[in-house]
Amino acid sequence: MTDAVSTVTATESGTTVQVRRRIPTRTPHQAAGRARGAGRMGGPLTGLPWALPALLLVGVLLVYPFFRSVYGSLFEDNGFTSHYTGLDNYVRLAEDPIFGRSLLNTVMWVAGTLLLPVAAGLAIAVATHRMRFGRIAQLVVVLPCAISGAATAVLWKFILTSEGSLNQVLQGLGLDSLVRPWLLEWPQNTLSMIVAGTWQATGLNVVLFAIGLSAIPRETVEAAELDGATGWRMFRYITLPQLRSVSVVVIGMAIVNSLKAFDMIWVLTQGGPARSSETLALTMYRESFRLFHVGYGSAVALVLSVIVVASSWMYLRRQMPETSPR
């Protein structure tokens, strides 16, 4: 490192004074050496030690179980002995009517939790956004989402059983023709549980959509009102486009939660009767931990994982804006 001399002219009390000071400079060789040192200290791997604990946690809890399930699905395993069977478990999946029914129930859960909780949450959030007591109305709707899925299932089991409160109310109103064994016949048992899940899940959607509505610039709404946009036109052309980012989160969460629905179904019907209301998550649990068909259960788990990842990836890829390289 060398020093360069510069002259600075300063004026003090009407007198001009020249001050000489040294400015440290570097030769090209010194600058190149410092750049190489910065590459060692600030390169792309600098943050690796900080990310290593998170990477290890993801590897232990997600990556290893996934590949272990892939490996286990190639074996006939009862928890004590196992032997290699190749793709026989997947052939059995294709021929198993129980797996087909659980796949259909899973699709119904996805459709139901997309149509009902998301639409209801959006409608309630928009309707109560400017209401005088809108916050109180939103609080009433949000309260069920603070209850666990198992507790919600216990409450709805009291309502939906054959001698439950719903049938008693219908009988009291003289509507005996509407009395049903709501949890004992397919597909009404699956549809009834979707309604129960909607009651719990709508509150969280209301909160998210209310946050999105609060983030809409007031100037945008006022400009639309000046142009004559009210009611449906205001919602269609102003409110809904402004809620796009929130809608991506809400719908993505609904897809993932519906694909892994378990606790409410287990408490209400345990997948019955005759396994008619099982979803893929419930089938995987029963085959692996109740019937000790570990290899077959691993195959079901792998199919469910592929469906969750593929559906989430396709949805987010379609919704997220594309970025072009510069």
mmCIF file of N, CA and C in Angstrom, residues 114-215:
data_model
loop_
_atom_site.group_PDB
_atom_site.id
_atom_site.type_symbol
_atom_site.label_atom_id
_atom_site.label_comp_id
_atom_site.label_asym_id
_atom_site.label_seq_id
_atom_site.Cartn_x
_atom_site.Cartn_y
_atom_site.Cartn_z
ATOM 1 N N LEU A 114 -62.070 -26.387 -1.680
ATOM 2 C CA LEU A 114 -61.803 -25.250 -2.554
ATOM 3 C C LEU A 114 -63.062 -24.425 -2.781
ATOM 4 N N LEU A 115 -64.210 -25.103 -2.951
ATOM 5 C CA LEU A 115 -65.442 -24.392 -3.241
ATOM 6 C C LEU A 115 -66.049 -23.747 -1.992
ATOM 7 N N LEU A 116 -66.105 -24.496 -0.899
ATOM 8 C CA LEU A 116 -66.864 -24.018 0.256
ATOM 9 C C LEU A 116 -66.073 -23.067 1.166
ATOM 10 N N PRO A 117 -64.984 -23.494 1.796
ATOM 11 C CA PRO A 117 -64.311 -22.566 2.727
ATOM 12 C C PRO A 117 -63.732 -21.338 2.053
ATOM 13 N N VAL A 118 -63.161 -21.508 0.851
ATOM 14 C CA VAL A 118 -62.561 -20.352 0.175
ATOM 15 C C VAL A 118 -63.642 -19.365 -0.252
ATOM 16 N N ALA A 119 -64.711 -19.871 -0.884
ATOM 17 C CA ALA A 119 -65.791 -18.983 -1.327
ATOM 18 C C ALA A 119 -66.494 -18.332 -0.132
ATOM 19 N N ALA A 120 -66.747 -19.120 0.920
ATOM 20 C CA ALA A 120 -67.411 -18.559 2.100
ATOM 21 C C ALA A 120 -66.526 -17.532 2.797
ATOM 22 N N GLY A 121 -65.235 -17.839 2.915
ATOM 23 C CA GLY A 121 -64.325 -16.887 3.548
ATOM 24 C C GLY A 121 -64.237 -15.586 2.790
ATOM 25 N N LEU A 122 -64.177 -15.660 1.457
ATOM 26 C CA LEU A 122 -64.122 -14.443 0.645
ATOM 27 C C LEU A 122 -65.417 -13.647 0.772
ATOM 28 N N ALA A 123 -66.556 -14.323 0.708
ATOM 29 C CA ALA A 123 -67.841 -13.628 0.784
ATOM 30 C C ALA A 123 -68.013 -12.936 2.135
ATOM 31 N N ILE A 124 -67.666 -13.630 3.220
ATOM 32 C CA ILE A 124 -67.832 -13.036 4.550
ATOM 33 C C ILE A 124 -66.886 -11.870 4.741
ATOM 34 N N ALA A 125 -65.645 -12.012 4.286
ATOM 35 C CA ALA A 125 -64.670 -10.920 4.444
ATOM 36 C C ALA A 125 -65.114 -9.679 3.677
ATOM 37 N N VAL A 126 -65.594 -9.851 2.449
ATOM 38 C CA VAL A 126 -66.042 -8.704 1.652
ATOM 39 C C VAL A 126 -67.300 -8.086 2.252
ATOM 40 N N ALA A 127 -68.242 -8.934 2.700
ATOM 41 C CA ALA A 127 -69.512 -8.422 3.227
ATOM 42 C C ALA A 127 -69.329 -7.656 4.526
ATOM 43 N N THR A 128 -68.361 -8.050 5.342
ATOM 44 C CA THR A 128 -68.182 -7.420 6.654
ATOM 45 C C THR A 128 -67.051 -6.399 6.673
ATOM 46 N N HIS A 129 -66.423 -6.143 5.513
ATOM 47 C CA HIS A 129 -65.248 -5.260 5.509
ATOM 48 C C HIS A 129 -65.589 -3.852 5.960
ATOM 49 N N ARG A 130 -66.708 -3.318 5.481
ATOM 50 C CA ARG A 130 -67.095 -1.947 5.837
ATOM 51 C C ARG A 130 -68.322 -1.913 6.735
ATOM 52 N N MET A 131 -68.732 -3.058 7.232
ATOM 53 C CA MET A 131 -69.894 -3.117 8.111
ATOM 54 C C MET A 131 -69.553 -2.496 9.469
ATOM 55 N N ARG A 132 -70.534 -1.910 10.111
ATOM 56 C CA ARG A 132 -70.299 -1.221 11.381
ATOM 57 C C ARG A 132 -69.775 -2.180 12.441
ATOM 58 N N PHE A 133 -70.396 -3.335 12.542
ATOM 59 C CA PHE A 133 -69.945 -4.343 13.508
ATOM 60 C C PHE A 133 -69.297 -5.517 12.772
ATOM 61 N N GLY A 134 -68.613 -5.199 11.694
ATOM 62 C CA GLY A 134 -68.002 -6.239 10.887
ATOM 63 C C GLY A 134 -66.932 -7.027 11.616
ATOM 64 N N ARG A 135 -66.148 -6.350 12.453
ATOM 65 C CA ARG A 135 -65.096 -7.047 13.186
ATOM 66 C C ARG A 135 -65.673 -8.087 14.138
ATOM 67 N N ILE A 136 -66.803 -7.752 14.748
ATOM 68 C CA ILE A 136 -67.433 -8.710 15.662
ATOM 69 C C ILE A 136 -67.960 -9.911 14.873
ATOM 70 N N ALA A 137 -68.570 -9.636 13.714
ATOM 71 C CA ALA A 137 -69.073 -10.730 12.879
ATOM 72 C C ALA A 137 -67.922 -11.623 12.420
ATOM 73 N N GLN A 138 -66.790 -11.023 12.057
ATOM 74 C CA GLN A 138 -65.628 -11.810 11.642
ATOM 75 C C GLN A 138 -65.089 -12.641 12.804
ATOM 76 N N LEU A 139 -65.102 -12.073 14.016
ATOM 77 C CA LEU A 139 -64.622 -12.815 15.179
ATOM 78 C C LEU A 139 -65.457 -14.056 15.426
ATOM 79 N N VAL A 140 -66.777 -13.951 15.248
ATOM 80 C CA VAL A 140 -67.651 -15.107 15.461
ATOM 81 C C VAL A 140 -67.306 -16.217 14.468
ATOM 82 N N VAL A 141 -67.011 -15.832 13.229
ATOM 83 C CA VAL A 141 -66.677 -16.829 12.210
ATOM 84 C C VAL A 141 -65.287 -17.406 12.438
ATOM 85 N N VAL A 142 -64.381 -16.594 12.969
ATOM 86 C CA VAL A 142 -62.988 -17.021 13.135
ATOM 87 C C VAL A 142 -62.828 -17.971 14.317
ATOM 88 N N LEU A 143 -63.677 -17.877 15.318
ATOM 89 C CA LEU A 143 -63.505 -18.675 16.535
ATOM 90 C C LEU A 143 -63.358 -20.180 16.284
ATOM 91 N N PRO A 144 -64.134 -20.797 15.390
ATOM 92 C CA PRO A 144 -63.971 -22.252 15.198
ATOM 93 C C PRO A 144 -62.589 -22.677 14.735
ATOM 94 N N CYS A 145 -61.848 -21.804 14.048
ATOM 95 C CA CYS A 145 -60.531 -22.221 13.562
ATOM 96 C C CYS A 145 -59.528 -22.334 14.700
ATOM 97 N N ALA A 146 -59.885 -21.821 15.888
ATOM 98 C CA ALA A 146 -59.014 -21.978 17.051
ATOM 99 C C ALA A 146 -59.197 -23.334 17.715
ATOM 100 N N ILE A 147 -60.213 -24.094 17.295
ATOM 101 C CA ILE A 147 -60.481 -25.415 17.859
ATOM 102 C C ILE A 147 -59.725 -26.455 17.042
ATOM 103 N N SER A 148 -59.189 -27.441 17.682
ATOM 104 C CA SER A 148 -58.463 -28.490 16.972
ATOM 105 C C SER A 148 -59.407 -29.307 16.105
ATOM 106 N N GLY A 149 -58.838 -30.004 15.135
ATOM 107 C CA GLY A 149 -59.651 -30.838 14.265
ATOM 108 C C GLY A 149 -60.370 -31.945 15.018
ATOM 109 N N ALA A 150 -59.709 -32.534 16.012
ATOM 110 C CA ALA A 150 -60.335 -33.609 16.786
ATOM 111 C C ALA A 150 -61.510 -33.078 17.603
ATOM 112 N N ALA A 151 -61.329 -31.902 18.222
ATOM 113 C CA ALA A 151 -62.422 -31.325 19.009
ATOM 114 C C ALA A 151 -63.593 -30.939 18.106
ATOM 115 N N THR A 152 -63.292 -30.425 16.931
ATOM 116 C CA THR A 152 -64.345 -30.102 15.978
ATOM 117 C C THR A 152 -65.105 -31.358 15.566
ATOM 118 N N ALA A 153 -64.376 -32.450 15.364
ATOM 119 C CA ALA A 153 -65.020 -33.704 14.978
ATOM 120 C C ALA A 153 -65.932 -34.219 16.084
ATOM 121 N N VAL A 154 -65.520 -34.098 17.338
ATOM 122 C CA VAL A 154 -66.370 -34.535 18.457
ATOM 123 C C VAL A 154 -67.667 -33.734 18.474
ATOM 124 N N LEU A 155 -67.573 -32.429 18.266
ATOM 125 C CA LEU A 155 -68.767 -31.579 18.236
ATOM 126 C C LEU A 155 -69.702 -31.982 17.102
ATOM 127 N N TRP A 156 -69.146 -32.189 15.903
ATOM 128 C CA TRP A 156 -69.982 -32.528 14.758
ATOM 129 C C TRP A 156 -70.482 -33.967 14.822
ATOM 130 N N LYS A 157 -69.808 -34.827 15.530
ATOM 131 C CA LYS A 157 -70.329 -36.176 15.715
ATOM 132 C C LYS A 157 -71.602 -36.148 16.548
ATOM 133 N N PHE A 158 -71.656 -35.249 17.524
ATOM 134 C CA PHE A 158 -72.866 -35.066 18.314
ATOM 135 C C PHE A 158 -74.010 -34.567 17.425
ATOM 136 N N ILE A 159 -73.691 -33.821 16.381
ATOM 137 C CA ILE A 159 -74.719 -33.272 15.493
ATOM 138 C C ILE A 159 -75.164 -34.288 14.441
ATOM 139 N N LEU A 160 -74.209 -35.077 13.901
ATOM 140 C CA LEU A 160 -74.473 -35.863 12.701
ATOM 141 C C LEU A 160 -74.816 -37.329 12.938
ATOM 142 N N THR A 161 -74.695 -37.824 14.137
ATOM 143 C CA THR A 161 -75.054 -39.223 14.374
ATOM 144 C C THR A 161 -76.555 -39.438 14.115
ATOM 145 N N SER A 162 -76.933 -40.697 13.972
ATOM 146 C CA SER A 162 -78.325 -41.001 13.630
ATOM 147 C C SER A 162 -79.304 -40.453 14.652
ATOM 148 N N GLU A 163 -78.901 -40.437 15.922
ATOM 149 C CA GLU A 163 -79.752 -39.872 16.975
ATOM 150 C C GLU A 163 -79.259 -38.500 17.398
ATOM 151 N N GLY A 164 -78.500 -37.852 16.529
ATOM 152 C CA GLY A 164 -77.902 -36.570 16.864
ATOM 153 C C GLY A 164 -78.874 -35.406 16.777
ATOM 154 N N SER A 165 -78.344 -34.232 17.084
ATOM 155 C CA SER A 165 -79.198 -33.043 17.182
ATOM 156 C C SER A 165 -79.793 -32.647 15.839
ATOM 157 N N LEU A 166 -79.068 -32.880 14.727
ATOM 158 C CA LEU A 166 -79.594 -32.477 13.428
ATOM 159 C C LEU A 166 -80.859 -33.258 13.093
ATOM 160 N N ASN A 167 -80.836 -34.563 13.256
ATOM 161 C CA ASN A 167 -82.032 -35.364 12.969
ATOM 162 C C ASN A 167 -83.175 -35.047 13.933
ATOM 163 N N GLN A 168 -82.841 -34.751 15.182
ATOM 164 C CA GLN A 168 -83.885 -34.408 16.148
ATOM 165 C C GLN A 168 -84.559 -33.087 15.786
ATOM 166 N N VAL A 169 -83.765 -32.134 15.312
ATOM 167 C CA VAL A 169 -84.355 -30.859 14.890
ATOM 168 C C VAL A 169 -85.251 -31.070 13.675
ATOM 169 N N LEU A 170 -84.792 -31.882 12.727
ATOM 170 C CA LEU A 170 -85.601 -32.141 11.535
ATOM 171 C C LEU A 170 -86.915 -32.841 11.900
ATOM 172 N N GLN A 171 -86.832 -33.780 12.819
ATOM 173 C CA GLN A 171 -88.056 -34.459 13.254
ATOM 174 C C GLN A 171 -88.985 -33.499 13.990
ATOM 175 N N GLY A 172 -88.393 -32.604 14.799
ATOM 176 C CA GLY A 172 -89.212 -31.633 15.516
ATOM 177 C C GLY A 172 -89.913 -30.659 14.586
ATOM 178 N N LEU A 173 -89.314 -30.395 13.419
ATOM 179 C CA LEU A 173 -89.929 -29.492 12.442
ATOM 180 C C LEU A 173 -90.862 -30.227 11.489
ATOM 181 N N GLY A 174 -91.036 -31.530 11.694
ATOM 182 C CA GLY A 174 -91.912 -32.302 10.833
ATOM 183 C C GLY A 174 -91.289 -32.656 9.499
ATOM 184 N N LEU A 175 -89.976 -32.601 9.390
ATOM 185 C CA LEU A 175 -89.277 -32.915 8.142
ATOM 186 C C LEU A 175 -88.645 -34.299 8.231
ATOM 187 N N ASP A 176 -89.474 -35.278 8.557
ATOM 188 C CA ASP A 176 -88.948 -36.632 8.730
ATOM 189 C C ASP A 176 -88.335 -37.187 7.443
ATOM 190 N N SER A 177 -88.783 -36.696 6.306
ATOM 191 C CA SER A 177 -88.244 -37.204 5.039
ATOM 192 C C SER A 177 -86.787 -36.808 4.838
ATOM 193 N N LEU A 178 -86.324 -35.806 5.554
ATOM 194 C CA LEU A 178 -84.937 -35.350 5.423
ATOM 195 C C LEU A 178 -84.006 -36.015 6.423
ATOM 196 N N VAL A 179 -84.557 -36.815 7.325
ATOM 197 C CA VAL A 179 -83.720 -37.495 8.316
ATOM 198 C C VAL A 179 -82.852 -38.532 7.624
ATOM 199 N N ARG A 180 -81.560 -38.516 7.924
ATOM 200 C CA ARG A 180 -80.612 -39.412 7.272
ATOM 201 C C ARG A 180 -79.625 -39.957 8.303
ATOM 202 N N PRO A 181 -79.084 -41.154 8.053
ATOM 203 C CA PRO A 181 -77.898 -41.597 8.809
ATOM 204 C C PRO A 181 -76.658 -40.951 8.182
ATOM 205 N N TRP A 182 -76.373 -39.723 8.562
ATOM 206 C CA TRP A 182 -75.430 -38.873 7.844
ATOM 207 C C TRP A 182 -74.034 -39.465 7.744
ATOM 208 N N LEU A 183 -73.627 -40.271 8.703
ATOM 209 C CA LEU A 183 -72.259 -40.801 8.721
ATOM 210 C C LEU A 183 -72.179 -42.278 8.351
ATOM 211 N N LEU A 184 -73.280 -42.862 7.923
ATOM 212 C CA LEU A 184 -73.304 -44.304 7.699
ATOM 213 C C LEU A 184 -73.429 -44.694 6.234
ATOM 214 N N GLU A 185 -73.630 -43.749 5.338
ATOM 215 C CA GLU A 185 -73.786 -44.062 3.926
ATOM 216 C C GLU A 185 -72.907 -43.156 3.092
ATOM 217 N N TRP A 186 -72.344 -43.746 2.047
ATOM 218 C CA TRP A 186 -71.538 -42.966 1.113
ATOM 219 C C TRP A 186 -72.420 -42.527 -0.049
ATOM 220 N N PRO A 187 -72.313 -41.307 -0.584
ATOM 221 C CA PRO A 187 -71.264 -40.307 -0.327
ATOM 222 C C PRO A 187 -71.633 -39.263 0.703
ATOM 223 N N GLN A 188 -72.834 -39.392 1.333
ATOM 224 C CA GLN A 188 -73.244 -38.330 2.240
ATOM 225 C C GLN A 188 -72.363 -38.247 3.478
ATOM 226 N N ASN A 189 -71.681 -39.354 3.869
ATOM 227 C CA ASN A 189 -70.764 -39.245 5.012
ATOM 228 C C ASN A 189 -69.563 -38.364 4.663
ATOM 229 N N THR A 190 -69.015 -38.545 3.457
ATOM 230 C CA THR A 190 -67.901 -37.690 3.040
ATOM 231 C C THR A 190 -68.353 -36.239 2.890
ATOM 232 N N LEU A 191 -69.522 -36.029 2.297
ATOM 233 C CA LEU A 191 -70.028 -34.663 2.124
ATOM 234 C C LEU A 191 -70.312 -33.999 3.474
ATOM 235 N N SER A 192 -70.835 -34.767 4.421
ATOM 236 C CA SER A 192 -71.106 -34.207 5.754
ATOM 237 C C SER A 192 -69.817 -33.787 6.441
ATOM 238 N N MET A 193 -68.767 -34.599 6.295
ATOM 239 C CA MET A 193 -67.494 -34.240 6.919
ATOM 240 C C MET A 193 -66.853 -33.047 6.227
ATOM 241 N N ILE A 194 -67.077 -32.889 4.933
ATOM 242 C CA ILE A 194 -66.580 -31.698 4.239
ATOM 243 C C ILE A 194 -67.259 -30.447 4.784
ATOM 244 N N VAL A 195 -68.558 -30.537 5.077
ATOM 245 C CA VAL A 195 -69.270 -29.408 5.676
ATOM 246 C C VAL A 195 -68.689 -29.089 7.051
ATOM 247 N N ALA A 196 -68.405 -30.114 7.845
ATOM 248 C CA ALA A 196 -67.791 -29.884 9.156
ATOM 249 C C ALA A 196 -66.416 -29.242 9.011
ATOM 250 N N GLY A 197 -65.623 -29.713 8.037
ATOM 251 C CA GLY A 197 -64.327 -29.095 7.803
ATOM 252 C C GLY A 197 -64.452 -27.662 7.335
ATOM 253 N N THR A 198 -65.491 -27.368 6.555
ATOM 254 C CA THR A 198 -65.730 -25.995 6.111
ATOM 255 C C THR A 198 -66.016 -25.078 7.286
ATOM 256 N N TRP A 199 -66.799 -25.556 8.236
ATOM 257 C CA TRP A 199 -67.125 -24.764 9.428
ATOM 258 C C TRP A 199 -65.864 -24.354 10.179
ATOM 259 N N GLN A 200 -64.882 -25.238 10.220
ATOM 260 C CA GLN A 200 -63.644 -24.923 10.928
ATOM 261 C C GLN A 200 -62.695 -24.075 10.094
ATOM 262 N N ALA A 201 -62.584 -24.357 8.799
ATOM 263 C CA ALA A 201 -61.550 -23.731 7.978
ATOM 264 C C ALA A 201 -61.913 -22.340 7.480
ATOM 265 N N THR A 202 -63.195 -22.002 7.465
ATOM 266 C CA THR A 202 -63.605 -20.714 6.898
ATOM 267 C C THR A 202 -63.012 -19.539 7.667
ATOM 268 N N GLY A 203 -62.879 -19.663 8.970
ATOM 269 C CA GLY A 203 -62.396 -18.544 9.783
ATOM 270 C C GLY A 203 -61.009 -18.062 9.375
ATOM 271 N N LEU A 204 -60.082 -18.988 9.150
ATOM 272 C CA LEU A 204 -58.741 -18.592 8.733
ATOM 273 C C LEU A 204 -58.776 -17.879 7.384
ATOM 274 N N ASN A 205 -59.613 -18.344 6.474
ATOM 275 C CA ASN A 205 -59.722 -17.678 5.173
ATOM 276 C C ASN A 205 -60.281 -16.266 5.320
ATOM 277 N N VAL A 206 -61.215 -16.089 6.249
ATOM 278 C CA VAL A 206 -61.754 -14.754 6.502
ATOM 279 C C VAL A 206 -60.647 -13.813 6.967
ATOM 280 N N VAL A 207 -59.798 -14.299 7.859
ATOM 281 C CA VAL A 207 -58.696 -13.464 8.362
ATOM 282 C C VAL A 207 -57.759 -13.063 7.225
ATOM 283 N N LEU A 208 -57.381 -14.023 6.397
ATOM 284 C CA LEU A 208 -56.442 -13.728 5.311
ATOM 285 C C LEU A 208 -57.052 -12.777 4.289
ATOM 286 N N PHE A 209 -58.302 -13.006 3.925
ATOM 287 C CA PHE A 209 -58.936 -12.102 2.964
ATOM 288 C C PHE A 209 -59.167 -10.719 3.572
ATOM 289 N N ALA A 210 -59.458 -10.646 4.862
ATOM 290 C CA ALA A 210 -59.624 -9.333 5.509
ATOM 291 C C ALA A 210 -58.315 -8.548 5.488
ATOM 292 N N ILE A 211 -57.198 -9.242 5.694
ATOM 293 C CA ILE A 211 -55.895 -8.572 5.599
ATOM 294 C C ILE A 211 -55.675 -8.054 4.177
ATOM 295 N N GLY A 212 -56.016 -8.875 3.185
ATOM 296 C CA GLY A 212 -55.871 -8.441 1.805
ATOM 297 C C GLY A 212 -56.751 -7.244 1.473
ATOM 298 N N LEU A 213 -57.977 -7.219 1.982
ATOM 299 C CA LEU A 213 -58.861 -6.084 1.743
ATOM 300 C C LEU A 213 -58.329 -4.814 2.387
ATOM 301 N N SER A 214 -57.726 -4.940 3.567
ATOM 302 C CA SER A 214 -57.163 -3.765 4.238
ATOM 303 C C SER A 214 -55.968 -3.202 3.488
ATOM 304 N N ALA A 215 -55.313 -4.040 2.694
ATOM 305 C CA ALA A 215 -54.121 -3.592 1.960
ATOM 306 C C ALA A 215 -54.457 -2.933 0.626
#
